[in-house]
């Protein structure tokens, strides 16, 4: 049967609608690929044109799906570090997952950079001052250009950086899923000696002397003088260690962040960190993070004089007067940090 005039007109209208739909989809596809090939440019804080984050690859994409098909030695190294953390958490699940759910208060060490989709968990005594300076440059939107122009005390002002605990639960989950999360670690006992040297042997740290030094002297020193009890400015390393392994210490309150374990500060068994940097390879690992964030061409991690840095040799000297019993108890406190971040038991330790 021949189609009626109405059917012909109806078919013609359907064809035209289909053609318009296909043409519109084709235009959208062309526009999409053009936007990917020629993303919108904006002026960056450092006076250079860079691609805005929304139209470019995120750090997570650069890390897990690099533009170069061949995996670099650096990428392989960081995969091994991630695997080490995962394996340690799995092998020590009872210890590492004492708490199943994190609260917003547990996230106060995670600094967020919205513009570059980064989350940095800062660990005191692991170059955190310089990393906070870098994060202030990244989040400052032109306020800062050189990290080292930012005074150290300003880098530690909490209002200058936004942390993950300041977001709502849905916002926290979104950022944990979509932002690149990284932290930096250090040989645990070298970090501990660094904290002791900085907080208890420097005369200007009177707040630490008053809050912790007086308590340590009172609890750990026999026949302490009234002046020592009042000032708390002459704490010996042996007394500091005895304070750390004293069960009463952690029952009273959590460790101060400067000697708290990394797994308690950053919760790597609950939060999957995409990159674990190390103090021993600080410059290379830091610049790798900046490269993944797309800022490596104009922002480098600051180098600094290492004349006052706590070294392995210094750490060995500090532990010479620590008894075998106390060394063993102290290692047990920091054992997960040693295992999780692949630090071997120091040769100077005399463990029971």
Short mmCIF file of C-alpha atoms in Angstrom, two decimals:
data_model
loop_
_atom_site.label_atom_id
_atom_site.label_comp_id
_atom_site.label_asym_id
_atom_site.label_seq_id
_atom_site.Cartn_x
_atom_site.Cartn_y
_atom_site.Cartn_z
CA UNK A 1 0.00 0.00 0.00
CA UNK A 2 1.17 3.51 -0.76
CA UNK A 3 1.62 5.67 2.31
CA UNK A 4 -0.91 8.40 2.81
CA UNK A 5 0.03 12.07 2.64
CA UNK A 6 -0.23 12.28 6.46
CA UNK A 7 2.19 9.36 6.94
CA UNK A 8 4.69 10.89 4.49
CA UNK A 9 4.60 14.20 6.34
CA UNK A 10 4.97 12.39 9.71
CA UNK A 11 7.99 10.40 8.49
CA UNK A 12 9.53 13.58 7.08
CA UNK A 13 9.13 15.34 10.43
CA UNK A 14 10.72 12.41 12.31
CA UNK A 15 13.67 12.41 9.89
CA UNK A 16 14.17 16.15 10.39
CA UNK A 17 14.08 15.74 14.18
CA UNK A 18 16.58 12.90 14.04
CA UNK A 19 18.87 14.94 11.78
CA UNK A 20 18.73 17.94 14.14
CA UNK A 21 19.45 15.69 17.16
CA UNK A 22 22.43 14.04 15.44
CA UNK A 23 23.79 17.40 14.30
CA UNK A 24 23.43 18.83 17.81
CA UNK A 25 25.20 15.83 19.34
CA UNK A 26 27.98 16.15 16.74
CA UNK A 27 28.44 19.83 17.62
CA UNK A 28 28.58 18.98 21.35
CA UNK A 29 31.20 16.28 20.70
CA UNK A 30 33.28 18.71 18.61
CA UNK A 31 33.00 21.37 21.34
CA UNK A 32 33.99 18.84 24.01
CA UNK A 33 37.12 17.72 22.18
CA UNK A 34 38.06 21.30 21.35
CA UNK A 35 37.75 22.19 25.04
CA UNK A 36 39.96 19.24 25.92
CA UNK A 37 42.57 20.14 23.31
CA UNK A 38 42.41 23.91 23.91
CA UNK A 39 41.31 24.38 27.54
CA UNK A 40 40.41 27.77 28.91
CA UNK A 41 43.47 29.62 30.11
CA UNK A 42 43.70 31.74 33.20
CA UNK A 43 46.35 33.91 34.73
CA UNK A 44 48.17 32.10 37.51
CA UNK A 45 49.38 33.82 40.69
CA UNK A 46 52.97 33.75 39.48
CA UNK A 47 52.40 35.72 36.31
CA UNK A 48 52.34 32.72 33.96
CA UNK A 49 49.46 31.32 31.92
CA UNK A 50 48.47 27.89 33.13
CA UNK A 51 45.46 25.73 32.48
CA UNK A 52 42.74 25.97 35.02
CA UNK A 53 42.30 22.80 37.07
CA UNK A 54 38.70 22.20 36.03
CA UNK A 55 39.60 21.73 32.37
CA UNK A 56 42.87 19.83 32.82
CA UNK A 57 44.01 16.53 34.22
CA UNK A 58 43.89 16.22 37.99
CA UNK A 59 46.89 15.07 40.07
CA UNK A 60 45.13 11.73 40.58
CA UNK A 61 44.86 11.25 36.82
CA UNK A 62 48.50 12.17 36.35
CA UNK A 63 49.55 9.73 39.05
CA UNK A 64 47.47 6.69 38.12
CA UNK A 65 46.99 7.32 34.37
CA UNK A 66 50.14 9.17 33.31
CA UNK A 67 50.30 10.85 29.93
CA UNK A 68 53.44 8.81 29.24
CA UNK A 69 52.50 5.17 28.77
CA UNK A 70 55.71 3.82 30.31
CA UNK A 71 55.78 3.82 34.10
CA UNK A 72 58.70 5.83 35.44
CA UNK A 73 60.97 4.52 38.17
CA UNK A 74 59.47 7.20 40.43
CA UNK A 75 55.92 5.94 39.83
CA UNK A 76 57.02 2.36 40.55
CA UNK A 77 58.74 3.48 43.76
CA UNK A 78 55.60 5.18 45.03
CA UNK A 79 53.47 2.18 44.13
CA UNK A 80 55.79 0.05 46.28
CA UNK A 81 55.41 2.51 49.15
CA UNK A 82 51.61 2.40 48.85
CA UNK A 83 51.71 -1.39 48.85
CA UNK A 84 53.91 -1.40 51.95
CA UNK A 85 51.35 0.69 53.85
CA UNK A 86 48.46 -1.50 52.68
CA UNK A 87 50.25 -4.75 53.58
CA UNK A 88 51.22 -3.45 57.03
CA UNK A 89 47.67 -2.30 57.77
CA UNK A 90 46.33 -5.69 56.72
CA UNK A 91 48.91 -7.63 58.75
CA UNK A 92 48.35 -5.49 61.86
CA UNK A 93 44.62 -4.91 61.50
CA UNK A 94 43.85 -5.34 65.20
CA UNK A 95 46.38 -2.68 66.24
CA UNK A 96 46.06 -0.30 63.29
CA UNK A 97 42.26 -0.26 63.20
CA UNK A 98 41.40 0.10 66.87
CA UNK A 99 38.81 2.64 65.77
CA UNK A 100 36.64 1.80 62.80
CA UNK A 101 35.30 5.28 62.11
CA UNK A 102 37.16 8.57 61.95
CA UNK A 103 35.64 11.75 63.32
CA UNK A 104 36.16 15.24 61.84
CA UNK A 105 38.59 15.93 64.70
CA UNK A 106 40.85 13.18 63.30
CA UNK A 107 41.18 15.16 60.07
CA UNK A 108 42.64 18.39 61.47
CA UNK A 109 46.10 17.57 60.09
CA UNK A 110 44.86 17.21 56.51
CA UNK A 111 45.39 20.49 54.65
CA UNK A 112 43.19 21.00 51.57
CA UNK A 113 44.09 22.77 48.33
CA UNK A 114 40.87 23.21 46.32
CA UNK A 115 42.51 24.77 43.26
CA UNK A 116 44.89 21.86 42.62
CA UNK A 117 42.82 19.08 44.24
CA UNK A 118 45.42 18.15 46.84
CA UNK A 119 45.21 16.97 50.45
CA UNK A 120 48.41 17.07 52.50
CA UNK A 121 48.65 15.47 55.94
CA UNK A 122 51.34 17.36 57.78
CA UNK A 123 53.62 15.56 60.23
CA UNK A 124 55.64 17.81 62.55
CA UNK A 125 59.43 17.42 62.25
CA UNK A 126 59.13 16.20 58.66
CA UNK A 127 59.63 19.49 56.78
CA UNK A 128 56.06 20.48 57.57
CA UNK A 129 56.93 24.18 57.89
CA UNK A 130 58.18 24.33 54.31
CA UNK A 131 55.29 22.22 53.05
CA UNK A 132 52.81 24.54 54.76
CA UNK A 133 54.57 27.45 53.08
CA UNK A 134 54.17 25.71 49.70
CA UNK A 135 50.49 25.03 50.41
CA UNK A 136 50.01 28.72 51.25
CA UNK A 137 51.50 29.61 47.86
CA UNK A 138 49.24 27.09 46.10
CA UNK A 139 46.08 28.24 47.87
CA UNK A 140 46.94 31.94 48.15
CA UNK A 141 45.72 32.90 44.65
CA UNK A 142 48.46 35.44 44.14
CA UNK A 143 49.04 36.53 47.72
CA UNK A 144 52.37 34.68 47.85
CA UNK A 145 54.89 33.74 45.19
CA UNK A 146 58.00 32.53 47.04
CA UNK A 147 57.48 30.01 49.88
CA UNK A 148 60.57 31.21 51.72
CA UNK A 149 59.19 34.75 51.93
CA UNK A 150 56.54 33.44 54.32
CA UNK A 151 57.74 33.63 57.96
CA UNK A 152 57.82 30.27 59.73
CA UNK A 153 55.42 31.41 62.47
CA UNK A 154 52.91 32.57 59.83
CA UNK A 155 53.00 29.15 58.18
CA UNK A 156 51.74 27.64 61.45
CA UNK A 157 48.78 30.01 61.87
CA UNK A 158 45.78 27.69 61.50
CA UNK A 159 43.63 30.33 59.79
CA UNK A 160 46.06 30.51 56.84
CA UNK A 161 45.22 27.01 55.62
CA UNK A 162 41.95 25.11 55.41
CA UNK A 163 41.86 21.61 56.87
CA UNK A 164 39.54 18.74 56.02
CA UNK A 165 37.71 18.80 59.35
CA UNK A 166 36.21 22.19 58.38
CA UNK A 167 34.02 20.59 55.68
CA UNK A 168 30.68 18.80 55.91
CA UNK A 169 30.65 14.99 55.84
CA UNK A 170 29.59 14.80 52.14
CA UNK A 171 32.27 17.37 51.25
CA UNK A 172 34.88 15.39 53.17
CA UNK A 173 33.97 12.17 51.38
CA UNK A 174 34.05 13.88 47.99
CA UNK A 175 37.54 15.28 48.58
CA UNK A 176 38.91 12.03 49.98
CA UNK A 177 37.68 10.27 46.86
CA UNK A 178 38.73 12.81 44.22
CA UNK A 179 41.78 14.68 45.55
CA UNK A 180 45.35 13.39 45.61
CA UNK A 181 46.30 12.65 49.21
CA UNK A 182 49.94 12.69 50.31
CA UNK A 183 52.10 12.82 53.41
CA UNK A 184 55.79 12.86 54.30
CA UNK A 185 57.42 10.54 56.83
CA UNK A 186 60.78 10.21 58.54
CA UNK A 187 62.76 7.53 60.38
CA UNK A 188 60.72 7.43 63.63
CA UNK A 189 63.52 7.76 66.18
CA UNK A 190 65.34 10.42 64.18
CA UNK A 191 62.09 12.39 64.14
CA UNK A 192 61.71 11.81 67.89
CA UNK A 193 65.22 13.12 68.66
CA UNK A 194 64.54 16.10 66.40
CA UNK A 195 61.38 16.88 68.39
CA UNK A 196 63.25 16.56 71.69
CA UNK A 197 66.08 18.83 70.54
CA UNK A 198 63.68 21.46 69.26
CA UNK A 199 61.19 21.49 72.13
CA UNK A 200 63.34 20.78 75.20
CA UNK A 201 66.86 22.07 74.49
CA UNK A 202 65.94 25.47 73.02
CA UNK A 203 65.48 28.16 75.66
CA UNK A 204 62.80 30.00 73.67
CA UNK A 205 60.32 27.08 73.84
CA UNK A 206 59.03 28.10 77.26
CA UNK A 207 55.48 26.97 76.49
CA UNK A 208 56.68 23.37 76.01
CA UNK A 209 58.86 23.61 79.10
CA UNK A 210 55.89 24.74 81.17
CA UNK A 211 53.33 22.32 79.79
CA UNK A 212 55.43 19.18 79.31
CA UNK A 213 58.85 19.79 80.87
CA UNK A 214 57.56 20.44 84.37
CA UNK A 215 55.35 17.34 84.18
CA UNK A 216 58.23 15.16 82.97
CA UNK A 217 60.62 16.41 85.67
CA UNK A 218 58.02 15.88 88.39
CA UNK A 219 57.23 12.35 87.27
CA UNK A 220 60.62 11.08 86.13
CA UNK A 221 63.30 12.86 88.19
CA UNK A 222 64.12 11.90 91.74
CA UNK A 223 65.07 14.71 94.08
CA UNK A 224 64.28 17.39 91.49
CA UNK A 225 65.07 20.95 92.54
CA UNK A 226 62.30 23.47 93.01
CA UNK A 227 63.68 25.47 90.09
CA UNK A 228 63.57 22.44 87.77
CA UNK A 229 60.01 21.67 88.88
CA UNK A 230 59.02 25.27 88.23
CA UNK A 231 60.76 25.83 84.88
CA UNK A 232 60.94 22.37 83.26
CA UNK A 233 63.65 23.65 80.91
CA UNK A 234 66.35 21.00 81.48
CA UNK A 235 64.58 17.73 80.59
CA UNK A 236 67.04 14.93 79.80
CA UNK A 237 66.41 12.66 76.81
CA UNK A 238 66.28 9.64 79.13
CA UNK A 239 63.49 11.35 81.09
CA UNK A 240 61.65 12.20 77.88
CA UNK A 241 61.74 8.54 76.79
CA UNK A 242 60.58 7.37 80.22
CA UNK A 243 57.66 9.81 79.96
CA UNK A 244 56.68 8.46 76.52
CA UNK A 245 56.60 4.81 77.57
CA UNK A 246 54.82 5.52 80.87
CA UNK A 247 51.27 4.06 80.56
CA UNK A 248 49.96 7.01 82.56
CA UNK A 249 51.06 9.43 79.83
CA UNK A 250 48.69 8.20 77.14
CA UNK A 251 45.90 7.62 79.66
CA UNK A 252 46.07 11.29 80.58
CA UNK A 253 45.98 12.71 77.04
CA UNK A 254 47.14 11.89 73.50
CA UNK A 255 50.78 12.51 72.60
CA UNK A 256 51.66 16.00 71.43
CA UNK A 257 51.70 16.14 67.61
CA UNK A 258 55.49 16.58 67.55
CA UNK A 259 56.07 13.07 68.92
CA UNK A 260 52.76 11.45 68.05
CA UNK A 261 53.03 8.46 65.68
CA UNK A 262 52.36 9.10 62.00
CA UNK A 263 49.67 6.43 61.86
CA UNK A 264 47.81 8.25 64.66
CA UNK A 265 48.18 11.68 63.04
CA UNK A 266 47.31 10.77 59.44
CA UNK A 267 45.37 7.47 59.81
CA UNK A 268 46.89 5.69 56.77
CA UNK A 269 44.97 2.51 57.55
CA UNK A 270 41.68 4.41 57.18
CA UNK A 271 42.69 6.93 54.50
CA UNK A 272 44.30 5.72 51.29
CA UNK A 273 47.30 7.96 50.64
CA UNK A 274 48.22 8.18 46.98
CA UNK A 275 51.76 9.28 47.64
CA UNK A 276 54.10 8.71 50.59
CA UNK A 277 57.09 11.02 50.52
CA UNK A 278 60.15 10.52 52.70
CA UNK A 279 62.37 12.98 54.51
CA UNK A 280 65.38 11.09 53.18
CA UNK A 281 64.32 11.89 49.59
CA UNK A 282 62.50 15.10 50.47
CA UNK A 283 63.42 17.29 47.51
CA UNK A 284 62.76 14.67 44.82
CA UNK A 285 59.48 13.50 46.35
CA UNK A 286 58.24 17.05 46.97
CA UNK A 287 58.94 18.18 43.43
CA UNK A 288 57.22 15.03 42.12
CA UNK A 289 54.07 16.10 43.99
CA UNK A 290 54.32 19.59 42.49
CA UNK A 291 54.84 18.08 39.04
CA UNK A 292 51.69 15.97 39.42
CA UNK A 293 49.81 19.08 40.53
CA UNK A 294 50.82 20.82 37.30
CA UNK A 295 52.90 23.54 38.97
CA UNK A 296 56.35 21.96 38.81
CA UNK A 297 57.58 24.23 36.02
CA UNK A 298 57.48 27.36 38.17
CA UNK A 299 57.25 26.22 41.81
CA UNK A 300 60.00 24.17 43.45
CA UNK A 301 60.19 22.86 46.98
CA UNK A 302 62.55 25.11 48.96
CA UNK A 303 65.96 23.80 49.88
CA UNK A 304 67.48 24.79 53.19
CA UNK A 305 70.73 24.58 55.15
CA UNK A 306 71.10 21.26 56.94
CA UNK A 307 73.73 22.26 59.50
CA UNK A 308 71.30 21.92 62.42
CA UNK A 309 69.41 18.90 61.10
CA UNK A 310 69.09 15.87 63.34
CA UNK A 311 71.09 13.06 61.72
CA UNK A 312 71.35 9.32 62.21
CA UNK A 313 74.69 9.84 63.98
CA UNK A 314 73.08 12.26 66.45
CA UNK A 315 70.23 9.86 67.07
CA UNK A 316 72.70 7.06 67.83
CA UNK A 317 74.38 9.24 70.46
CA UNK A 318 71.09 10.12 72.14
CA UNK A 319 70.13 6.45 72.47
CA UNK A 320 73.42 5.36 74.04
CA UNK A 321 72.16 6.07 77.56
CA UNK A 322 68.73 4.49 77.08
CA UNK A 323 68.37 1.11 78.78
CA UNK A 324 67.55 -2.00 76.74
CA UNK A 325 64.20 -2.28 78.48
CA UNK A 326 63.24 1.30 77.63
CA UNK A 327 64.50 0.95 74.05
CA UNK A 328 62.28 -2.09 73.57
CA UNK A 329 59.24 -0.37 75.06
CA UNK A 330 59.82 2.73 72.94
CA UNK A 331 60.17 0.66 69.77
CA UNK A 332 56.83 -0.96 70.55
CA UNK A 333 55.22 2.50 70.68
CA UNK A 334 56.55 3.42 67.21
CA UNK A 335 56.64 -0.08 65.70
CA UNK A 336 53.83 0.51 63.21
CA UNK A 337 55.58 3.59 61.82
CA UNK A 338 58.76 1.55 61.32
CA UNK A 339 56.88 -1.23 59.54
CA UNK A 340 54.40 0.86 57.58
CA UNK A 341 57.00 3.11 56.00
CA UNK A 342 59.67 0.44 55.58
CA UNK A 343 62.24 1.65 58.09
CA UNK A 344 64.52 -1.08 59.44
CA UNK A 345 65.25 -1.49 63.12
CA UNK A 346 68.20 0.85 63.88
CA UNK A 347 71.52 -0.92 64.34
CA UNK A 348 72.18 0.95 67.60
CA UNK A 349 69.06 -0.46 69.28
CA UNK A 350 69.50 -3.21 71.86
CA UNK A 351 66.09 -4.87 71.91
CA UNK A 352 65.07 -7.51 74.44
#
